[in-house]
Coordinates of C-alpha atoms and ligand atoms in Angstrom, one line a residue:
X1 CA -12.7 22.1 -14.6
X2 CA -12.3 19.1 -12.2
X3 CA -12.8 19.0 -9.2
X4 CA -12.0 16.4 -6.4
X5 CA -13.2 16.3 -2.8
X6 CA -10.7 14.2 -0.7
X7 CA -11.6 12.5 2.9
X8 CA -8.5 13.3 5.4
X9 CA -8.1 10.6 8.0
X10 CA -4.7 11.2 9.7
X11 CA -5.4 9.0 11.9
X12 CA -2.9 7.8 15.1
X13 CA 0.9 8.6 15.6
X14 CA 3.3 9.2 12.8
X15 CA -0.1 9.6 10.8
X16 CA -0.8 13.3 10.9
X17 CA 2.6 14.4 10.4
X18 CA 2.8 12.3 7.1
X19 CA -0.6 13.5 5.5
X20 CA 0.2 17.1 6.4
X21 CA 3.8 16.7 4.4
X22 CA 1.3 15.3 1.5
X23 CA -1.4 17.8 1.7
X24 CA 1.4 20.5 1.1
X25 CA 3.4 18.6 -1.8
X26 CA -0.2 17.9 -3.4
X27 CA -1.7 21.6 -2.9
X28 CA 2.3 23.0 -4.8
X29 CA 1.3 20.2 -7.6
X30 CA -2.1 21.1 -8.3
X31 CA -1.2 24.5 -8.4
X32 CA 0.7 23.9 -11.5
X33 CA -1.8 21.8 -13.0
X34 CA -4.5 22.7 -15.7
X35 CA -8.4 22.9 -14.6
X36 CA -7.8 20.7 -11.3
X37 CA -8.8 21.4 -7.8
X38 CA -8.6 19.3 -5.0
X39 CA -10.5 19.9 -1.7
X40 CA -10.2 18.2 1.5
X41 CA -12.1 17.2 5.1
X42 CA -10.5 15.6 7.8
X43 CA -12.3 13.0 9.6
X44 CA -11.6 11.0 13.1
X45 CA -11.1 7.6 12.5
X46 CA -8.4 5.3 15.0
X47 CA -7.5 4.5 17.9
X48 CA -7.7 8.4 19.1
X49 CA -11.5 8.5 17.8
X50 CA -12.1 4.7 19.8
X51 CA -10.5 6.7 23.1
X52 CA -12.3 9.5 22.5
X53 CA -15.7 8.2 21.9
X54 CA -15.8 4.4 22.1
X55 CA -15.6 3.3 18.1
X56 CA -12.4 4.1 16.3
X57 CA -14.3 3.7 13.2
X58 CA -17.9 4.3 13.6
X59 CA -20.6 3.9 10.8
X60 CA -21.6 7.2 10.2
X61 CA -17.9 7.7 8.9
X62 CA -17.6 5.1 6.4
X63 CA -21.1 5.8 5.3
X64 CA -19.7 9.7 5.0
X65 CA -16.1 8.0 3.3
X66 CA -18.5 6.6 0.5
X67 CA -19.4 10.4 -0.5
X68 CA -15.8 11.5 -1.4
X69 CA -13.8 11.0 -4.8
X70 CA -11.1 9.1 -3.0
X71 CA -9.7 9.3 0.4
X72 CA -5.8 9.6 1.7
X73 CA -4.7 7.8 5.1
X74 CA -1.9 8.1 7.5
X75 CA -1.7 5.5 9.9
X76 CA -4.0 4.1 12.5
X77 CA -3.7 1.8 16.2
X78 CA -1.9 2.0 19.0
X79 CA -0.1 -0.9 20.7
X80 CA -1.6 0.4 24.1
X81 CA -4.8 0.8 22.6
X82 CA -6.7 -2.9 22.6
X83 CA -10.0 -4.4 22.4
X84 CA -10.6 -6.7 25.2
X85 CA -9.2 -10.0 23.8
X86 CA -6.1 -8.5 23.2
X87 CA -5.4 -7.7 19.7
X88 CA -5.0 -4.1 18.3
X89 CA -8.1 -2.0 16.8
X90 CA -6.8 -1.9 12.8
X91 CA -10.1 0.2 11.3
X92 CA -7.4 1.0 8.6
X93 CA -8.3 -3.0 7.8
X94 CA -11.7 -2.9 8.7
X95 CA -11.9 0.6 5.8
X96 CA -10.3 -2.1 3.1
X97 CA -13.2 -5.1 3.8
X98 CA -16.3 -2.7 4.6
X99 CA -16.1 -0.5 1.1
X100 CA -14.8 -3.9 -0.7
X101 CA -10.9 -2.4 -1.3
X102 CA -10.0 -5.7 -2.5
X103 CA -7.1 -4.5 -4.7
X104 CA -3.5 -3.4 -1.9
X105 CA -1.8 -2.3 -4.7
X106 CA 1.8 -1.4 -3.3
X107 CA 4.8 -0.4 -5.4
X108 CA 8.4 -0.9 -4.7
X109 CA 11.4 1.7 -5.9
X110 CA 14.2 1.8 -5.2
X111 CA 15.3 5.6 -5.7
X112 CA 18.7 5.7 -4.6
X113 CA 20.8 1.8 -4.6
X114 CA 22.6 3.5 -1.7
X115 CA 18.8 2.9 0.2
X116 CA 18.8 -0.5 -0.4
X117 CA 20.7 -2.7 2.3
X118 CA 21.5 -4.8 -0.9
X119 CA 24.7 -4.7 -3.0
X120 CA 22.4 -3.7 -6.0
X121 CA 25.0 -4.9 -9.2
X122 CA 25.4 -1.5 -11.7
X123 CA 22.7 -1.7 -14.4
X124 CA 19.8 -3.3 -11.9
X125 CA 16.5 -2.1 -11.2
X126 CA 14.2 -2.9 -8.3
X127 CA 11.5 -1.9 -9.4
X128 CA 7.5 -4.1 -8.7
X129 CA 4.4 -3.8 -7.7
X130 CA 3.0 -6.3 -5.2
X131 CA -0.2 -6.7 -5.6
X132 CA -2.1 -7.8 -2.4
X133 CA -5.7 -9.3 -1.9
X134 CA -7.1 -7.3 0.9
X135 CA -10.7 -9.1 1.6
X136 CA -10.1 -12.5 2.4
X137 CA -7.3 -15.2 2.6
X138 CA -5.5 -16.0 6.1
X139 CA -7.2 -12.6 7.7
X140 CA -10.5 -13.4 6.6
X141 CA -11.5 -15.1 10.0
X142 CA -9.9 -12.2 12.2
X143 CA -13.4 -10.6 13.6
X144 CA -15.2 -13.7 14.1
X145 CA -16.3 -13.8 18.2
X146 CA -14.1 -16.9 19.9
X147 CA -14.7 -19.0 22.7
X148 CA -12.3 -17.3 25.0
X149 CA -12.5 -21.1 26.9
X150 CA -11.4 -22.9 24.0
X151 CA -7.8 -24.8 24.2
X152 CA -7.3 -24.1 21.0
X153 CA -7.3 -21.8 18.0
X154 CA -7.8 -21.0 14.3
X155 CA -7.9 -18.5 11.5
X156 CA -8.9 -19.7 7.8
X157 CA -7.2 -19.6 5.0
X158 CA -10.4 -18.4 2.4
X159 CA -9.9 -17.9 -1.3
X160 CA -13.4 -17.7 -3.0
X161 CA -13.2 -18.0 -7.0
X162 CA -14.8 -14.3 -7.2
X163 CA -12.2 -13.4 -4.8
X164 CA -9.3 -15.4 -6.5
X165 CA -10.6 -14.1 -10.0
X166 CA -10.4 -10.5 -9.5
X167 CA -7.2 -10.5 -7.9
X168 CA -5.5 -12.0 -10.7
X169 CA -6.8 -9.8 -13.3
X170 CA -5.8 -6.9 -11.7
X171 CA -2.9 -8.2 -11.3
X172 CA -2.7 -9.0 -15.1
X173 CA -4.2 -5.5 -16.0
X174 CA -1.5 -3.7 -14.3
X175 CA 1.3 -5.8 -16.0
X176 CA 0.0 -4.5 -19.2
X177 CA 1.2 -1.0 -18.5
X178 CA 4.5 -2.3 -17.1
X179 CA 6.9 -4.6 -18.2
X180 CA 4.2 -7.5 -19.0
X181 CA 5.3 -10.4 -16.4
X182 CA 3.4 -11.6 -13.1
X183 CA 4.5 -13.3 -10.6
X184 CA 1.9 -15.5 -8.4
X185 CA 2.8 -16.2 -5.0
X186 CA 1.4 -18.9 -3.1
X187 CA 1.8 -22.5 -1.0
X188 CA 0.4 -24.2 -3.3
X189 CA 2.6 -27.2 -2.4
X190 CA 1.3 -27.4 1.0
X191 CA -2.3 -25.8 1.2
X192 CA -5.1 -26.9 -0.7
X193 CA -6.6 -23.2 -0.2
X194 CA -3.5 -21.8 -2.4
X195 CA -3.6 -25.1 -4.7
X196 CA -6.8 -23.5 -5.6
X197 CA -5.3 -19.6 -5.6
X198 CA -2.9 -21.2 -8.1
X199 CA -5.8 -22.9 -10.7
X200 CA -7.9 -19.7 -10.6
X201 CA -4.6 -18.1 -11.5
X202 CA -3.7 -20.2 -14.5
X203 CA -7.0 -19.7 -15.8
X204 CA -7.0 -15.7 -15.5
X205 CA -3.4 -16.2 -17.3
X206 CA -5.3 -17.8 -20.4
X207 CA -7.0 -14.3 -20.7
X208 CA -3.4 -12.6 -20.9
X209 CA -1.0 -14.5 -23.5
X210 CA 0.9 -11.6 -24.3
X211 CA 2.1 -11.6 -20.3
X212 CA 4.7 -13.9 -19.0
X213 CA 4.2 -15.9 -15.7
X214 CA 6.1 -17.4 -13.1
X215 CA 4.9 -19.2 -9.6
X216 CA 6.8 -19.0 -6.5
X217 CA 6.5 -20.5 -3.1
X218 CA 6.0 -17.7 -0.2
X219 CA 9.2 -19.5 1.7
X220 CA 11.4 -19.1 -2.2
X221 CA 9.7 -16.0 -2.7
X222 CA 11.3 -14.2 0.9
X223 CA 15.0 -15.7 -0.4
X224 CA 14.0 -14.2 -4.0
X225 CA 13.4 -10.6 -2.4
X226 CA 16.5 -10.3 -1.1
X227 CA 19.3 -12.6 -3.4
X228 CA 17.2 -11.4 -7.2
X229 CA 14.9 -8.5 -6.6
X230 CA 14.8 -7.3 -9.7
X231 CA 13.8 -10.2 -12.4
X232 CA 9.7 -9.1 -10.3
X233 CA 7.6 -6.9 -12.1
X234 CA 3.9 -7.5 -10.8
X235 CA 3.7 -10.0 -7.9
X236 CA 0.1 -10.9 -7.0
X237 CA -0.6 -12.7 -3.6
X238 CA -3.0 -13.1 -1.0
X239 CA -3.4 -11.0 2.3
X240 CA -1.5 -12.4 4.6
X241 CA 1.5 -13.5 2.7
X242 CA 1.1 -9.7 1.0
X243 CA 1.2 -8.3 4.4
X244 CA 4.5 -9.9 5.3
X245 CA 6.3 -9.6 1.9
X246 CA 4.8 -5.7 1.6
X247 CA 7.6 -4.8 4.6
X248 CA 10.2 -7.3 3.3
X249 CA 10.1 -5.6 -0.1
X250 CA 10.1 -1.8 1.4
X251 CA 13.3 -3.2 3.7
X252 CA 15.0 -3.4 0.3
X253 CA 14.2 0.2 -0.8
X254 CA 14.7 1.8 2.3
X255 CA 12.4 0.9 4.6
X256 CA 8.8 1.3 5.4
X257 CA 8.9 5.2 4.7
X258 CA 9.6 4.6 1.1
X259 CA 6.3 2.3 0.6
X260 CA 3.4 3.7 -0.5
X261 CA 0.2 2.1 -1.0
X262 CA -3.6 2.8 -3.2
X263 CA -6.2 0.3 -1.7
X264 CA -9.0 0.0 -4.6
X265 CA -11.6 -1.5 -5.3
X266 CA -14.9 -1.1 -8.1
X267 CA -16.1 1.9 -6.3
X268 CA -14.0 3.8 -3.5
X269 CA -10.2 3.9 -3.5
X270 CA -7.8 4.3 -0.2
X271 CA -4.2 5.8 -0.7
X272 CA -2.0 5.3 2.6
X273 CA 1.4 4.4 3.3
X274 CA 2.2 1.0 3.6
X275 CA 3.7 1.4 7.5
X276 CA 2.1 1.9 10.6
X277 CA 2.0 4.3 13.2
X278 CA 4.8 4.2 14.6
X279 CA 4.8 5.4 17.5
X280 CA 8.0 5.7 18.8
X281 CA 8.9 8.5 16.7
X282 CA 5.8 10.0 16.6
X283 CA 5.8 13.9 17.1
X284 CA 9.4 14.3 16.7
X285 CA 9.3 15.4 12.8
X286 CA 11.6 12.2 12.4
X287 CA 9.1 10.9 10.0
X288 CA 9.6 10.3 6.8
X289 CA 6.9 11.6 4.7
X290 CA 7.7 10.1 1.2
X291 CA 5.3 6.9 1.2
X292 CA 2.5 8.9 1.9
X293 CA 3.3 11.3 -1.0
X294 CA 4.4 9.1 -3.5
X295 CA 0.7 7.5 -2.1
X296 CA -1.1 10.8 -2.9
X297 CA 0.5 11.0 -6.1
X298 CA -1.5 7.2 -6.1
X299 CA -4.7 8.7 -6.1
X300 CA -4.1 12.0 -8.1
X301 CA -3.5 9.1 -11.2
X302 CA -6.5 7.5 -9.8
X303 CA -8.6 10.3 -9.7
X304 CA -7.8 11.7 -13.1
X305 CA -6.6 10.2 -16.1
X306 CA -5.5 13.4 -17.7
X307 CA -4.4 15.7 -15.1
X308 CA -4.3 13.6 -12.6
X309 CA -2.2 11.6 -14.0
X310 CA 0.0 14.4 -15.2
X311 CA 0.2 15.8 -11.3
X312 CA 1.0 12.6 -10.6
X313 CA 4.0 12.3 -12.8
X314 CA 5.1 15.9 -11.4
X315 CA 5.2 14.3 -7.8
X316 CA 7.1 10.9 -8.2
X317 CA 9.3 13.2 -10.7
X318 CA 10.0 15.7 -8.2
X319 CA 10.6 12.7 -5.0
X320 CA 12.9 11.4 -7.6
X321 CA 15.0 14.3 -8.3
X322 CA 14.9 15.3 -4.5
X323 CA 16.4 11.2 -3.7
X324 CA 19.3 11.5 -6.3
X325 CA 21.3 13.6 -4.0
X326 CA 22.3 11.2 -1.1
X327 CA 22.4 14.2 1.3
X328 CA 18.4 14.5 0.8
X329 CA 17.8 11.8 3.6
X330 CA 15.4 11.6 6.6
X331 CA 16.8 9.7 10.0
X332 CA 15.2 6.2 8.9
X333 CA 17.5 6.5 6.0
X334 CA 20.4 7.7 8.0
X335 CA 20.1 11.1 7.8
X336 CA 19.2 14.4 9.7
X337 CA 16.4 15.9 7.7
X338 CA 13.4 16.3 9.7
X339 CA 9.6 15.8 8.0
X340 CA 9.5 19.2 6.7
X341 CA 12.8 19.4 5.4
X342 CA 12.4 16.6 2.7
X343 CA 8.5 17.8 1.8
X344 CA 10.1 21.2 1.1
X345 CA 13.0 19.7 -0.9
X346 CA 10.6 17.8 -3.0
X347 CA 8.0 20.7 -3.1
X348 CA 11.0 22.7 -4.6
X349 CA 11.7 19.6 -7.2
X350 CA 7.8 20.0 -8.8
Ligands
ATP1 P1 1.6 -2.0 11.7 O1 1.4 -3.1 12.6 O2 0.5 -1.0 11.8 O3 1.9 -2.4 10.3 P2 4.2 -1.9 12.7 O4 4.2 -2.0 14.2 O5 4.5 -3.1 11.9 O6 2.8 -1.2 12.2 P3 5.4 0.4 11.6 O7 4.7 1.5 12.3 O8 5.2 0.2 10.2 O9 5.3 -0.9 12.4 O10 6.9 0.7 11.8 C1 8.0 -0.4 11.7 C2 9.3 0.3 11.8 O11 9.5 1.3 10.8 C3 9.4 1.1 13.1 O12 10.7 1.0 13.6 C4 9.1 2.5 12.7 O13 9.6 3.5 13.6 C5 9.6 2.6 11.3 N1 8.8 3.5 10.5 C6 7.6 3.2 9.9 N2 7.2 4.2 9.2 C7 8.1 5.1 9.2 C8 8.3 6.4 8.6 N3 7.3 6.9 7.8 N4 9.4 7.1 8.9 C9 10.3 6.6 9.6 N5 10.3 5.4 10.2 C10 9.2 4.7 10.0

């Protein structure tokens, strides 16, 4: 018997809506699993906790995270919600360097080619992972203090060897189980940061003959996403350019509601959709739920090689049945079905 104890943190906005809808299409999969039981705590973390009582992601929580098998995410910040120098709290970043998730492991599928705002030509796939450093690159500078007198400003671009290393391979490592290409993306034209990304790379590739490689600028690779998507099978990157081509890639499948996310690294594992909060919609069941439970199926593979993996398979299965009818479409796709609707469609898929 296995048995899994998941942290809850719903966090801000769209987020509880979206981990509900996952918490139910989980609970119907597990029920038809063999021997596997998930459980589940819900903790406060966001910009609600920070408003509530002054931290929105206060120590005692991610020293209680550390204590769980895995833990699932909605969404967290607020635009209103700021520290004093003006930028947004992001503890959903702050969860990825403090418990070392340096893997952002996001795929990209395209379930229906009517989702994509791309022509996609009969007979083509889009269908990647981008794999995103989380722990350092053009972020890594983002909570050091500043001289709020200063004329000026700057954020780093840092890539360690450790940092460049690891990446890569898991990069490479998740190739294996695919299609066996990787594509690095980089500046390495430009910055002597990502000249350096790029050696480390070739090295790790040295490792991995059997896997084909290709290097792309950042500025080729945004003309790339939308003219070829699918000659990509594993793109590795680092944060900041992952950020920005993350929501580029879930434009063509969709939008962000299709993106799911697993943030990993050697010891604790994060699964969260790859959007935000938004807030605009939130508490109108307009969300749509699907990047969050393709994310939870994420960690169910995560969790469990056997199965996990096998509840796994039953989820994306069942999201892809639902997504073959057209009509099975929530507003961001340009339809009417509210949050509930599609999690019971796909619940009646498993
Ligand atoms: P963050 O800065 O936290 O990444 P963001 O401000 O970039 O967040 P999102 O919250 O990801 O933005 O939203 C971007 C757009 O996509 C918004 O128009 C939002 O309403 C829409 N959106 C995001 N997630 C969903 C979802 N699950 N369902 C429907 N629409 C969504």
């Amino acid at each position: 018997m296995a048995h899994y104890n998941v942290a809850v943190l719903a966090g801000d906005g769209i987020g509880p809506e979206v981990t509900e809808a996952a918490r139910h299409v989980l609970d119907a999969a597990v029920d038809r699993l063999d021997g596997f039981t998930l459980s589940y705590d819900a903790l406060s973390v966001g910009a609600g906790e920070y408003l509530e009582n002054g931290d929105p992601l206060p120590e005692s929580t991610v020293e209680k995270l550390k204590t769980y098998h895995a833990i699932l995410l909605g969404a967290m910040g607020l635009p209103d919600v700021r520290w004093p120098n003006g930028v947004e709290m992001t503890p959903q970043v702050d969860i990825r360097e403090k418990l070392d998730l340096y893997q952002g492991v996001r795929p990209i599928k395209l379930y229906h080619p009517w989702h994509s705002p791309l022509r996609v030509p009969k007979g083509k796939d889009i269908d990647f992972v981008l794999v995103r450093e989380n722990c350092e690159g053009l972020f890594s500078d983002r909570l050091v203090p500043r001289d709020g007198q200063a004329d000026f400003a700057t954020d780093t671009m840092k890539v360690t060897r450790a940092g460049a290393e690891r990446i890569c391979r898991a990069a490479f490592e998740i190739a294996k189980g695919r299609r066996q290409k990787v594509t690095l993306v980089d500046k390495a034209n430009v910055l002597q940061s990502m000249a350096f990304f790029r050696a480390v790379f070739d090295e790790v590739a040295e490792e991995y003959p059997d896997i084909e490689t290709d290097r792309v600028y950042v500025d080729a690779m945004a003309l790339f996403l939308v003219q070829d998507p699918y000659q990509f099978d594993v793109i590795v990157t680092e944060n900041m350019f992952g950020d920005i081509l993350s929501d580029q890639a879930a434009g063509i499948v969709g939008g962000m509601g299709m993106a799911p996310s697993a943030d990993i690294g050697d010891n604790y594992a994060v699964f969260q959709p790859s959007h935000g909060t938004a807030p605009t919609i939130a508490g109108q069941g307009k969300a749509n739920p699907i990047a969050t439970i393709l994310s939870a199926a994420l960690m169910l593979r995560w969790l469990d090689r056997e199965q996990g993996e096998a509840g796994a398979q039953l989820i994306e299965n069942a999201v892809a049945k639902a997504l073959k009818n057209y009509d099975n479409r929530t507003v961001d796709l340009g339809g009417s079905h509210s949050t509930s609707d599609i999690t019971d469609i796909i619940i009646s898929h498993l």
